[in-house]
mmCIF file of C-alpha atoms and ligand atoms in Angstrom:
data_model
loop_
_atom_site.group_PDB
_atom_site.id
_atom_site.type_symbol
_atom_site.label_atom_id
_atom_site.label_comp_id
_atom_site.label_asym_id
_atom_site.label_seq_id
_atom_site.Cartn_x
_atom_site.Cartn_y
_atom_site.Cartn_z
ATOM 1 C CA MET E 1 64.921 -26.296 -66.284
ATOM 2 C CA LYS E 2 64.694 -22.693 -65.140
ATOM 3 C CA LYS E 3 65.398 -20.028 -67.745
ATOM 4 C CA SER E 4 68.882 -19.076 -66.456
ATOM 5 C CA THR E 5 69.904 -22.730 -66.789
ATOM 6 C CA GLN E 6 68.343 -22.989 -70.248
ATOM 7 C CA CYS E 7 70.234 -19.875 -71.340
ATOM 8 C CA VAL E 8 73.486 -21.703 -70.599
ATOM 9 C CA HIS E 9 72.684 -25.310 -71.465
ATOM 10 C CA SER E 10 69.721 -25.718 -73.855
ATOM 11 C CA GLY E 11 70.726 -26.759 -77.335
ATOM 12 C CA THR E 12 74.504 -26.849 -76.749
ATOM 13 C CA TYR E 13 76.171 -29.318 -79.119
ATOM 14 C CA PHE E 14 78.760 -31.468 -77.380
ATOM 15 C CA ASP E 15 81.748 -32.208 -79.570
ATOM 16 C CA GLU E 16 82.978 -35.673 -78.528
ATOM 17 C CA LYS E 17 86.285 -35.351 -80.345
ATOM 18 C CA SER E 18 87.527 -32.189 -78.635
ATOM 19 C CA GLY E 19 85.517 -32.432 -75.406
ATOM 20 C CA GLY E 20 85.025 -28.666 -75.585
ATOM 21 C CA VAL E 21 82.092 -27.337 -73.549
ATOM 22 C CA ASN E 22 80.956 -24.963 -76.299
ATOM 23 C CA THR E 23 79.372 -25.714 -79.655
ATOM 24 C CA PRO E 24 82.177 -25.601 -82.274
ATOM 25 C CA ILE E 25 81.767 -23.189 -85.194
ATOM 26 C CA PHE E 26 81.079 -25.205 -88.334
ATOM 27 C CA THR E 27 82.051 -22.937 -91.213
ATOM 28 C CA SER E 28 81.190 -25.302 -94.085
ATOM 29 C CA THR E 29 78.707 -24.291 -96.717
ATOM 30 C CA ALA E 30 79.178 -27.629 -98.523
ATOM 31 C CA TYR E 31 78.246 -30.864 -96.736
ATOM 32 C CA THR E 32 78.550 -34.496 -97.803
ATOM 33 C CA TYR E 33 75.213 -36.265 -98.147
ATOM 34 C CA ASN E 34 73.532 -39.634 -98.508
ATOM 35 C CA ASP E 35 70.074 -38.583 -99.602
ATOM 36 C CA ALA E 36 68.429 -35.290 -100.655
ATOM 37 C CA ALA E 37 66.303 -35.012 -97.496
ATOM 38 C CA SER E 38 69.283 -34.862 -95.136
ATOM 39 C CA ILE E 39 71.502 -32.316 -96.908
ATOM 40 C CA SER E 40 72.827 -29.548 -94.649
ATOM 41 C CA TYR E 41 73.140 -26.056 -96.124
ATOM 42 C CA PRO E 42 72.996 -22.618 -94.439
ATOM 43 C CA ARG E 43 70.006 -21.412 -96.475
ATOM 44 C CA TYR E 44 68.132 -24.574 -95.524
ATOM 45 C CA PHE E 45 68.402 -23.320 -91.903
ATOM 46 C CA ASN E 46 69.677 -26.747 -90.835
ATOM 47 C CA THR E 47 73.380 -26.450 -90.014
ATOM 48 C CA ILE E 48 74.404 -27.464 -86.494
ATOM 49 C CA ASN E 49 75.133 -23.866 -85.457
ATOM 50 C CA GLN E 50 71.710 -22.698 -86.635
ATOM 51 C CA GLU E 51 69.887 -25.615 -85.058
ATOM 52 C CA VAL E 52 71.431 -25.346 -81.592
ATOM 53 C CA VAL E 53 70.580 -21.650 -81.274
ATOM 54 C CA ALA E 54 67.065 -22.301 -82.571
ATOM 55 C CA GLN E 55 66.664 -24.987 -79.883
ATOM 56 C CA LYS E 56 67.833 -22.615 -77.143
ATOM 57 C CA ILE E 57 65.460 -19.815 -78.196
ATOM 58 C CA ALA E 58 62.548 -22.269 -78.629
ATOM 59 C CA ALA E 59 63.187 -23.588 -75.108
ATOM 60 C CA LEU E 60 63.283 -20.074 -73.639
ATOM 61 C CA GLU E 61 60.063 -19.082 -75.420
ATOM 62 C CA ARG E 62 58.330 -22.356 -74.466
ATOM 63 C CA GLY E 63 57.819 -23.143 -78.167
ATOM 64 C CA GLU E 64 58.170 -26.367 -80.121
ATOM 65 C CA ALA E 65 60.487 -24.999 -82.795
ATOM 66 C CA ALA E 66 62.347 -21.874 -83.935
ATOM 67 C CA LEU E 67 64.193 -20.452 -86.918
ATOM 68 C CA ILE E 68 67.066 -17.972 -86.664
ATOM 69 C CA PHE E 69 67.344 -15.139 -89.197
ATOM 70 C CA SER E 70 69.826 -12.449 -90.185
ATOM 71 C CA SER E 71 67.583 -9.635 -88.864
ATOM 72 C CA GLY E 72 64.322 -9.018 -87.060
ATOM 73 C CA MET E 73 62.719 -7.838 -90.291
ATOM 74 C CA ALA E 74 63.776 -11.035 -92.109
ATOM 75 C CA ALA E 75 62.083 -12.979 -89.294
ATOM 76 C CA THR E 76 58.926 -10.834 -89.380
ATOM 77 C CA MET E 77 58.407 -10.816 -93.129
ATOM 78 C CA THR E 78 59.229 -14.513 -93.533
ATOM 79 C CA ALA E 79 56.790 -15.449 -90.763
ATOM 80 C CA LEU E 80 54.027 -13.336 -92.297
ATOM 81 C CA LEU E 81 54.643 -14.745 -95.774
ATOM 82 C CA GLY E 82 54.610 -18.206 -94.251
ATOM 83 C CA VAL E 83 51.041 -17.861 -93.026
ATOM 84 C CA LEU E 84 49.460 -15.365 -95.462
ATOM 85 C CA GLU E 85 48.697 -15.520 -99.159
ATOM 86 C CA ALA E 86 47.188 -13.260 -101.829
ATOM 87 C CA GLY E 87 43.635 -12.313 -100.873
ATOM 88 C CA ASP E 88 44.231 -12.594 -97.113
ATOM 89 C CA HIS E 89 43.746 -9.712 -94.685
ATOM 90 C CA LEU E 90 46.067 -8.889 -91.774
ATOM 91 C CA ILE E 91 45.037 -6.733 -88.776
ATOM 92 C CA LEU E 92 47.857 -4.941 -86.963
ATOM 93 C CA GLN E 93 48.254 -2.765 -83.902
ATOM 94 C CA ASN E 94 49.097 0.755 -85.101
ATOM 95 C CA ASP E 95 51.921 1.477 -82.644
ATOM 96 C CA ILE E 96 54.267 -1.314 -83.682
ATOM 97 C CA TYR E 97 57.904 -0.894 -84.730
ATOM 98 C CA GLY E 98 57.977 1.603 -87.626
ATOM 99 C CA GLY E 99 59.959 -0.745 -89.879
ATOM 100 C CA THR E 100 57.280 -3.439 -89.573
ATOM 101 C CA HIS E 101 54.555 -0.843 -90.274
ATOM 102 C CA TYR E 102 56.431 0.296 -93.362
ATOM 103 C CA ALA E 103 57.311 -3.188 -94.664
ATOM 104 C CA VAL E 104 53.742 -4.463 -94.306
ATOM 105 C CA SER E 105 52.254 -1.364 -95.963
ATOM 106 C CA GLU E 106 54.809 -1.281 -98.798
ATOM 107 C CA GLN E 107 55.459 -4.927 -99.555
ATOM 108 C CA LEU E 108 52.426 -7.031 -98.637
ATOM 109 C CA SER E 109 50.002 -4.889 -100.667
ATOM 110 C CA LYS E 110 52.154 -5.548 -103.766
ATOM 111 C CA ILE E 111 51.379 -9.245 -103.527
ATOM 112 C CA GLY E 112 47.684 -8.834 -102.781
ATOM 113 C CA ILE E 113 47.740 -9.136 -98.991
ATOM 114 C CA GLU E 114 45.501 -6.503 -97.402
ATOM 115 C CA SER E 115 46.296 -4.895 -94.062
ATOM 116 C CA THR E 116 44.456 -2.688 -91.554
ATOM 117 C CA PHE E 117 46.199 -0.783 -88.762
ATOM 118 C CA VAL E 118 44.089 -0.456 -85.638
ATOM 119 C CA GLU E 119 44.380 2.648 -83.403
ATOM 120 C CA GLY E 120 43.589 1.040 -80.027
ATOM 121 C CA ARG E 121 45.178 -1.919 -78.278
ATOM 122 C CA LYS E 122 41.989 -3.634 -77.092
ATOM 123 C CA VAL E 123 40.114 -6.621 -78.490
ATOM 124 C CA GLU E 124 37.130 -4.360 -79.397
ATOM 125 C CA ASP E 125 39.435 -2.247 -81.588
ATOM 126 C CA PHE E 126 40.586 -5.330 -83.494
ATOM 127 C CA GLU E 127 37.044 -6.732 -83.663
ATOM 128 C CA LYS E 128 35.899 -3.705 -85.663
ATOM 129 C CA ALA E 129 38.570 -4.356 -88.296
ATOM 130 C CA ILE E 130 37.609 -8.002 -89.011
ATOM 131 C CA LYS E 131 36.619 -8.817 -92.611
ATOM 132 C CA PRO E 132 35.566 -12.130 -94.168
ATOM 133 C CA ASN E 133 39.124 -12.599 -95.501
ATOM 134 C CA SER E 134 40.914 -11.760 -92.217
ATOM 135 C CA LYS E 135 43.565 -14.384 -91.549
ATOM 136 C CA ALA E 136 45.930 -13.063 -88.876
ATOM 137 C CA ILE E 137 46.566 -10.380 -86.251
ATOM 138 C CA PHE E 138 49.890 -8.771 -85.340
ATOM 139 C CA ILE E 139 50.625 -7.163 -81.971
ATOM 140 C CA GLU E 140 53.661 -5.771 -80.137
ATOM 141 C CA THR E 141 53.816 -5.308 -76.366
ATOM 142 C CA PRO E 142 55.261 -3.351 -74.591
ATOM 143 C CA SER E 143 54.953 -0.824 -77.409
ATOM 144 C CA ASN E 144 57.452 1.711 -78.626
ATOM 145 C CA PRO E 145 58.049 4.425 -77.338
ATOM 146 C CA LEU E 146 55.297 4.782 -74.682
ATOM 147 C CA LEU E 147 55.578 1.228 -73.302
ATOM 148 C CA LEU E 148 51.821 0.671 -73.493
ATOM 149 C CA LEU E 149 50.604 -2.894 -73.213
ATOM 150 C CA VAL E 150 48.265 -5.257 -74.982
ATOM 151 C CA ASP E 151 46.543 -7.937 -72.894
ATOM 152 C CA ILE E 152 48.177 -10.907 -74.619
ATOM 153 C CA ALA E 153 45.857 -13.657 -73.303
ATOM 154 C CA GLU E 154 42.733 -11.683 -74.260
ATOM 155 C CA MET E 155 44.097 -11.027 -77.725
ATOM 156 C CA ALA E 156 45.086 -14.690 -78.197
ATOM 157 C CA ASN E 157 41.561 -15.806 -77.187
ATOM 158 C CA PHE E 158 40.004 -13.303 -79.546
ATOM 159 C CA ALA E 159 42.187 -14.648 -82.381
ATOM 160 C CA LYS E 160 41.253 -18.263 -81.613
ATOM 161 C CA GLU E 161 37.524 -17.474 -81.426
ATOM 162 C CA ASN E 162 37.725 -15.819 -84.843
ATOM 163 C CA ASN E 163 39.967 -18.409 -86.443
ATOM 164 C CA LEU E 164 42.826 -15.920 -86.854
ATOM 165 C CA ILE E 165 46.535 -16.657 -86.501
ATOM 166 C CA SER E 166 48.059 -14.489 -83.758
ATOM 167 C CA VAL E 167 51.561 -13.069 -84.195
ATOM 168 C CA ILE E 168 53.482 -11.036 -81.605
ATOM 169 C CA ASP E 169 56.722 -9.090 -81.705
ATOM 170 C CA ASN E 170 58.213 -9.963 -78.304
ATOM 171 C CA THR E 171 61.423 -7.959 -78.736
ATOM 172 C CA PHE E 172 60.753 -5.547 -75.829
ATOM 173 C CA GLY E 173 59.269 -8.292 -73.624
ATOM 174 C CA THR E 174 62.193 -10.702 -74.092
ATOM 175 C CA PRO E 175 61.723 -14.472 -73.529
ATOM 176 C CA ILE E 176 62.804 -13.947 -69.915
ATOM 177 C CA PHE E 177 59.924 -11.649 -68.871
ATOM 178 C CA GLN E 178 57.158 -12.719 -71.208
ATOM 179 C CA ASN E 179 56.204 -15.991 -72.941
ATOM 180 C CA PRO E 180 53.291 -15.222 -75.292
ATOM 181 C CA LEU E 181 53.032 -18.827 -76.584
ATOM 182 C CA ARG E 182 52.078 -19.867 -73.039
ATOM 183 C CA LEU E 183 49.290 -17.271 -73.190
ATOM 184 C CA GLY E 184 47.866 -18.729 -76.405
ATOM 185 C CA ILE E 185 49.698 -16.742 -79.102
ATOM 186 C CA ASP E 186 50.618 -18.737 -82.231
ATOM 187 C CA ILE E 187 53.844 -17.104 -83.439
ATOM 188 C CA VAL E 188 56.520 -15.124 -81.564
ATOM 189 C CA ILE E 189 58.996 -12.903 -83.393
ATOM 190 C CA HIS E 190 62.174 -11.242 -82.113
ATOM 191 C CA SER E 191 64.530 -8.648 -83.391
ATOM 192 C CA GLY E 192 67.459 -10.566 -81.893
ATOM 193 C CA THR E 193 69.592 -7.520 -82.722
ATOM 194 C CA LYS E 194 68.270 -6.111 -79.427
ATOM 195 C CA TYR E 195 68.214 -8.163 -76.191
ATOM 196 C CA LEU E 196 68.961 -11.654 -77.561
ATOM 197 C CA ALA E 197 72.305 -10.509 -78.966
ATOM 198 C CA GLY E 198 72.516 -7.770 -76.355
ATOM 199 C CA HIS E 199 75.856 -6.112 -77.163
ATOM 200 C CA SER E 200 74.914 -3.755 -80.017
ATOM 201 C CA ASP E 201 77.193 -5.672 -82.374
ATOM 202 C CA LEU E 202 75.076 -8.324 -84.078
ATOM 203 C CA SER E 203 72.081 -8.271 -86.401
ATOM 204 C CA CYS E 204 69.727 -11.255 -86.096
ATOM 205 C CA GLY E 205 66.115 -12.325 -85.655
ATOM 206 C CA ALA E 206 64.043 -15.294 -84.555
ATOM 207 C CA VAL E 207 60.636 -16.885 -85.052
ATOM 208 C CA VAL E 208 59.277 -19.347 -82.491
ATOM 209 C CA THR E 209 56.088 -21.379 -82.915
ATOM 210 C CA SER E 210 54.660 -24.898 -83.213
ATOM 211 C CA GLN E 211 56.321 -27.596 -85.314
ATOM 212 C CA LYS E 212 53.418 -27.453 -87.792
ATOM 213 C CA MET E 213 53.618 -23.681 -88.240
ATOM 214 C CA ILE E 214 57.439 -23.624 -88.415
ATOM 215 C CA GLU E 215 57.304 -25.991 -91.383
ATOM 216 C CA LYS E 216 55.186 -23.471 -93.335
ATOM 217 C CA ILE E 217 57.507 -20.615 -92.383
ATOM 218 C CA HIS E 218 60.575 -22.715 -93.172
ATOM 219 C CA HIS E 219 59.259 -23.266 -96.672
ATOM 220 C CA VAL E 220 59.324 -19.489 -97.290
ATOM 221 C CA ALA E 221 62.639 -19.033 -95.455
ATOM 222 C CA PHE E 222 64.237 -21.682 -97.642
ATOM 223 C CA ASN E 223 63.132 -19.776 -100.769
ATOM 224 C CA PHE E 224 63.949 -16.237 -99.624
ATOM 225 C CA GLY E 225 67.129 -16.814 -97.582
ATOM 226 C CA GLY E 226 67.679 -14.388 -94.729
ATOM 227 C CA ASN E 227 69.680 -17.021 -92.808
ATOM 228 C CA LEU E 228 72.366 -16.149 -90.268
ATOM 229 C CA ASP E 229 75.932 -17.345 -90.978
ATOM 230 C CA SER E 230 77.809 -19.698 -88.629
ATOM 231 C CA MET E 231 80.103 -17.074 -87.081
ATOM 232 C CA ALA E 232 77.193 -14.781 -86.250
ATOM 233 C CA THR E 233 75.123 -17.718 -85.024
ATOM 234 C CA SER E 234 77.916 -18.706 -82.675
ATOM 235 C CA LEU E 235 78.082 -15.121 -81.345
ATOM 236 C CA LEU E 236 74.321 -15.238 -80.756
ATOM 237 C CA GLU E 237 74.679 -18.547 -78.884
ATOM 238 C CA ARG E 238 77.335 -16.957 -76.669
ATOM 239 C CA SER E 239 75.138 -13.896 -76.052
ATOM 240 C CA LEU E 240 72.140 -16.009 -75.082
ATOM 241 C CA LYS E 241 74.111 -17.669 -72.273
ATOM 242 C CA THR E 242 73.961 -14.363 -70.366
ATOM 243 C CA LEU E 243 70.495 -13.260 -71.523
ATOM 244 C CA ALA E 244 68.732 -13.866 -68.205
ATOM 245 C CA ILE E 245 71.314 -12.136 -66.008
ATOM 246 C CA ARG E 246 71.666 -9.252 -68.456
ATOM 247 C CA VAL E 247 67.985 -8.445 -68.830
ATOM 248 C CA LYS E 248 67.152 -8.950 -65.158
ATOM 249 C CA THR E 249 69.876 -6.457 -64.191
ATOM 250 C CA GLN E 250 68.700 -4.094 -66.926
ATOM 251 C CA ALA E 251 65.092 -4.307 -65.697
ATOM 252 C CA GLN E 252 66.108 -3.699 -62.061
ATOM 253 C CA ASN E 253 68.060 -0.648 -63.203
ATOM 254 C CA ALA E 254 65.082 0.549 -65.259
ATOM 255 C CA GLN E 255 62.752 0.219 -62.261
ATOM 256 C CA LYS E 256 65.119 2.265 -60.042
ATOM 257 C CA ILE E 257 65.591 4.933 -62.711
ATOM 258 C CA ALA E 258 61.847 5.194 -63.389
ATOM 259 C CA GLU E 259 61.096 5.558 -59.668
ATOM 260 C CA THR E 260 63.738 8.287 -59.310
ATOM 261 C CA LEU E 261 62.730 10.198 -62.428
ATOM 262 C CA GLN E 262 59.063 10.357 -61.495
ATOM 263 C CA LYS E 263 59.982 12.323 -58.350
ATOM 264 C CA LEU E 264 61.898 15.068 -60.208
ATOM 265 C CA PRO E 265 60.083 18.389 -60.787
ATOM 266 C CA GLN E 266 61.659 18.766 -64.253
ATOM 267 C CA ILE E 267 59.956 15.522 -65.393
ATOM 268 C CA LYS E 268 56.364 15.677 -66.636
ATOM 269 C CA LYS E 269 55.733 11.957 -67.117
ATOM 270 C CA VAL E 270 57.549 8.642 -66.867
ATOM 271 C CA PHE E 271 56.370 5.649 -68.896
ATOM 272 C CA TYR E 272 57.501 2.303 -67.437
ATOM 273 C CA PRO E 273 55.206 -0.740 -66.984
ATOM 274 C CA GLY E 274 56.783 -1.454 -63.583
ATOM 275 C CA LEU E 275 55.463 1.808 -62.120
ATOM 276 C CA GLU E 276 52.138 1.691 -60.293
ATOM 277 C CA SER E 277 51.276 4.949 -62.069
ATOM 278 C CA HIS E 278 51.571 3.265 -65.503
ATOM 279 C CA PRO E 279 48.096 2.905 -67.071
ATOM 280 C CA ASP E 280 48.735 -0.762 -67.903
ATOM 281 C CA HIS E 281 50.536 -1.777 -64.687
ATOM 282 C CA GLU E 282 47.850 -4.377 -63.841
ATOM 283 C CA ILE E 283 48.204 -6.042 -67.261
ATOM 284 C CA ALA E 284 51.990 -5.953 -66.842
ATOM 285 C CA LYS E 285 51.745 -7.781 -63.495
ATOM 286 C CA LYS E 286 49.491 -10.388 -65.080
ATOM 287 C CA GLN E 287 51.607 -11.233 -68.120
ATOM 288 C CA MET E 288 55.216 -10.282 -67.292
ATOM 289 C CA LYS E 289 57.331 -12.236 -64.793
ATOM 290 C CA ASP E 290 60.646 -11.433 -63.049
ATOM 291 C CA GLY E 291 60.720 -7.857 -64.375
ATOM 292 C CA PHE E 292 58.988 -5.348 -66.581
ATOM 293 C CA GLY E 293 61.634 -4.951 -69.260
ATOM 294 C CA ALA E 294 64.397 -2.413 -69.602
ATOM 295 C CA MET E 295 62.874 0.223 -71.866
ATOM 296 C CA LEU E 296 61.413 3.388 -70.404
ATOM 297 C CA SER E 297 60.397 6.805 -71.673
ATOM 298 C CA PHE E 298 60.097 10.147 -69.966
ATOM 299 C CA GLU E 299 58.916 13.605 -70.865
ATOM 300 C CA LEU E 300 60.888 16.648 -69.760
ATOM 301 C CA ASP E 301 59.149 19.850 -68.754
ATOM 302 C CA THR E 302 61.286 22.114 -70.947
ATOM 303 C CA ASP E 303 61.736 23.837 -74.327
ATOM 304 C CA ALA E 304 64.104 23.488 -77.321
ATOM 305 C CA GLU E 305 66.966 25.137 -75.426
ATOM 306 C CA GLY E 306 66.423 22.828 -72.448
ATOM 307 C CA ARG E 307 66.347 19.766 -74.681
ATOM 308 C CA ALA E 308 69.709 20.695 -76.202
ATOM 309 C CA LYS E 309 71.184 21.356 -72.748
ATOM 310 C CA PHE E 310 69.922 18.039 -71.343
ATOM 311 C CA VAL E 311 71.449 15.913 -74.090
ATOM 312 C CA ARG E 312 74.702 17.907 -74.043
ATOM 313 C CA HIS E 313 75.182 17.295 -70.331
ATOM 314 C CA LEU E 314 74.783 13.512 -70.419
ATOM 315 C CA GLU E 315 78.205 11.950 -69.957
ATOM 316 C CA LEU E 316 77.597 8.229 -69.591
ATOM 317 C CA ILE E 317 74.397 7.671 -71.541
ATOM 318 C CA CYS E 318 74.938 8.149 -75.250
ATOM 319 C CA LYS E 319 72.418 9.195 -77.867
ATOM 320 C CA ALA E 320 72.140 6.209 -80.215
ATOM 321 C CA LEU E 321 69.495 4.360 -82.165
ATOM 322 C CA SER E 322 68.594 0.711 -81.590
ATOM 323 C CA LEU E 323 68.266 -0.709 -78.076
ATOM 324 C CA GLY E 324 68.780 -3.691 -75.824
ATOM 325 C CA GLY E 325 72.573 -3.486 -75.509
ATOM 326 C CA VAL E 326 74.593 -3.692 -72.305
ATOM 327 C CA GLU E 327 75.213 0.070 -72.584
ATOM 328 C CA SER E 328 72.427 2.565 -71.851
ATOM 329 C CA THR E 329 71.329 4.555 -74.888
ATOM 330 C CA LEU E 330 68.871 7.382 -75.427
ATOM 331 C CA THR E 331 66.745 8.403 -78.411
ATOM 332 C CA GLU E 332 64.409 11.267 -79.239
ATOM 333 C CA PRO E 333 61.412 9.465 -80.869
ATOM 334 C CA SER E 334 60.061 12.678 -82.475
ATOM 335 C CA LEU E 335 63.367 13.069 -84.361
ATOM 336 C CA THR E 336 64.063 9.381 -85.022
ATOM 337 C CA SER E 337 61.635 6.431 -85.028
ATOM 338 C CA HIS E 338 58.493 8.614 -85.282
ATOM 339 C CA SER E 339 59.826 11.528 -87.342
ATOM 340 C CA LYS E 340 57.814 10.517 -90.432
ATOM 341 C CA ILE E 341 54.498 10.768 -88.549
ATOM 342 C CA PRO E 342 52.883 14.242 -88.992
ATOM 343 C CA ALA E 343 53.455 16.453 -85.919
ATOM 344 C CA ASP E 344 49.746 16.769 -84.986
ATOM 345 C CA MET E 345 49.230 12.994 -85.093
ATOM 346 C CA ARG E 346 52.426 12.479 -83.098
ATOM 347 C CA LYS E 347 51.112 14.860 -80.464
ATOM 348 C CA ARG E 348 47.793 12.993 -80.322
ATOM 349 C CA MET E 349 49.738 9.774 -79.791
ATOM 350 C CA GLY E 350 51.530 11.412 -76.840
ATOM 351 C CA ILE E 351 54.906 11.563 -78.578
ATOM 352 C CA THR E 352 56.002 15.137 -77.873
ATOM 353 C CA ASP E 353 59.327 16.784 -78.757
ATOM 354 C CA ASN E 354 60.236 16.533 -75.050
ATOM 355 C CA LEU E 355 59.864 12.737 -74.968
ATOM 356 C CA TYR E 356 63.018 10.622 -74.544
ATOM 357 C CA ARG E 357 63.280 6.857 -74.813
ATOM 358 C CA LEU E 358 65.908 5.190 -72.675
ATOM 359 C CA SER E 359 67.263 1.703 -73.276
ATOM 360 C CA VAL E 360 68.694 0.843 -69.883
ATOM 361 C CA GLY E 361 71.946 -1.117 -69.793
ATOM 362 C CA ILE E 362 73.809 -3.148 -67.167
ATOM 363 C CA GLU E 363 75.863 -0.280 -65.731
ATOM 364 C CA ASP E 364 75.429 0.491 -62.013
ATOM 365 C CA ALA E 365 71.986 2.048 -61.543
ATOM 366 C CA ASP E 366 73.404 4.762 -59.266
ATOM 367 C CA ASP E 367 75.817 5.932 -61.977
ATOM 368 C CA LEU E 368 73.000 6.075 -64.521
ATOM 369 C CA ILE E 369 70.757 7.984 -62.102
ATOM 370 C CA GLU E 370 73.569 10.433 -61.350
ATOM 371 C CA ASP E 371 74.179 11.011 -65.056
ATOM 372 C CA LEU E 372 70.481 11.655 -65.726
ATOM 373 C CA THR E 373 69.869 13.855 -62.680
ATOM 374 C CA ASN E 374 73.022 15.926 -63.361
ATOM 375 C CA ALA E 375 71.827 16.613 -66.911
ATOM 376 C CA ILE E 376 68.241 17.276 -65.781
ATOM 377 C CA GLN E 377 69.372 19.692 -63.099
ATOM 378 C CA THR E 378 70.939 21.958 -65.735
ATOM 379 C CA LEU E 379 67.401 22.817 -66.942
HETATM 380 C C1 PLP M 1 60.391 -4.000 -81.744
HETATM 381 C C2 PLP M 1 61.208 -4.218 -82.987
HETATM 382 N N1 PLP M 1 60.853 -5.194 -83.835
HETATM 383 C C3 PLP M 1 61.545 -5.435 -84.966
HETATM 384 C C4 PLP M 1 62.650 -4.667 -85.303
HETATM 385 C C5 PLP M 1 63.403 -4.974 -86.562
HETATM 386 O O1 PLP M 1 64.582 -5.633 -86.235
HETATM 387 P P1 PLP M 1 65.929 -5.596 -87.112
HETATM 388 O O2 PLP M 1 66.403 -4.172 -87.127
HETATM 389 O O3 PLP M 1 66.824 -6.550 -86.403
HETATM 390 O O4 PLP M 1 65.564 -6.050 -88.476
HETATM 391 C C6 PLP M 1 63.066 -3.648 -84.443
HETATM 392 C C7 PLP M 1 64.225 -2.820 -84.774
HETATM 393 O O5 PLP M 1 64.475 -1.784 -84.206
HETATM 394 C C8 PLP M 1 62.313 -3.410 -83.251
HETATM 395 O O6 PLP M 1 62.649 -2.426 -82.390
#
């Protein structure tokens, strides 16, 4: 099946009694049982509502199995704890989601798991960080907020050659544009709070991998919890039915906006993998299909007064954290996600005070362009 069809049909549970076309919401936390092995319980991640959504996401990511969590961080930390143990070493890309950076640095060291953050995004950069106890690598592409890419297939090969488990955060890529498991990656993680849920009203996460690997991760999940309840799982199932049409529209809008912005004299730079001017456009064409995602960043040629004016004059696009919703939202990375990084390092990374990150929604592209150009023209 094609992905749009899978979004609608994969995993749906058909209720014979009612004949309803949607999976019913099973609210029970207590289930009758015959033997210990077949007991259903939400924290065992095996209720019908959890399983059908896991099947849909696994199908979309081309994986054998998935687990659904209550947040992206629950998914990330459970997956890492599923494959790492005390004494192991993890190598991570430096420009990953700040929360993952923080959680790995703060929590994994406490239980004797070492980590190294690598400045570059190339295999050679990771190669230099390998130690005898290295066990896994962690990448995120496109990255936040500059939308820089990692060559997924190259990184997966490097991991295999060195007997390392490869983990990717595919939140920005979405299962519609990018399937890292097909490119040789072992474990895919999502903050489902973003595109999978897609309406800025639901916190969830997912891990997709092989059956063998999911069993290890399930063992940790079962002990730590972090499961999603039936109501929320049902909302996620409903959201996923429109995932393909939502993100394709969002990506088309993003492409149009990026092309328009790069022509404006008040704009210094536009970062969008779909632009030919993007430094990683060739990698994007190789590993992304049907669109280049719906996140873009741009740098205004202005000062503090101009920045305040620009944001004040936006009428449709609101300033809000998080991303991936149907509504377009804007953030200032230097004041939000990257505010804890010292100013000189931020500058070296290319994250200036004039940089804005736009999560493009499903509104009409012309309305979004008008809103942005009106605000930019006040500078
Ligand atoms: C790329 C990425 N990964 C993971 C997370 C963590 O997800 P959650 O907030 O759902 O725990 C986020 C949250 O912003 C994110 O942007």
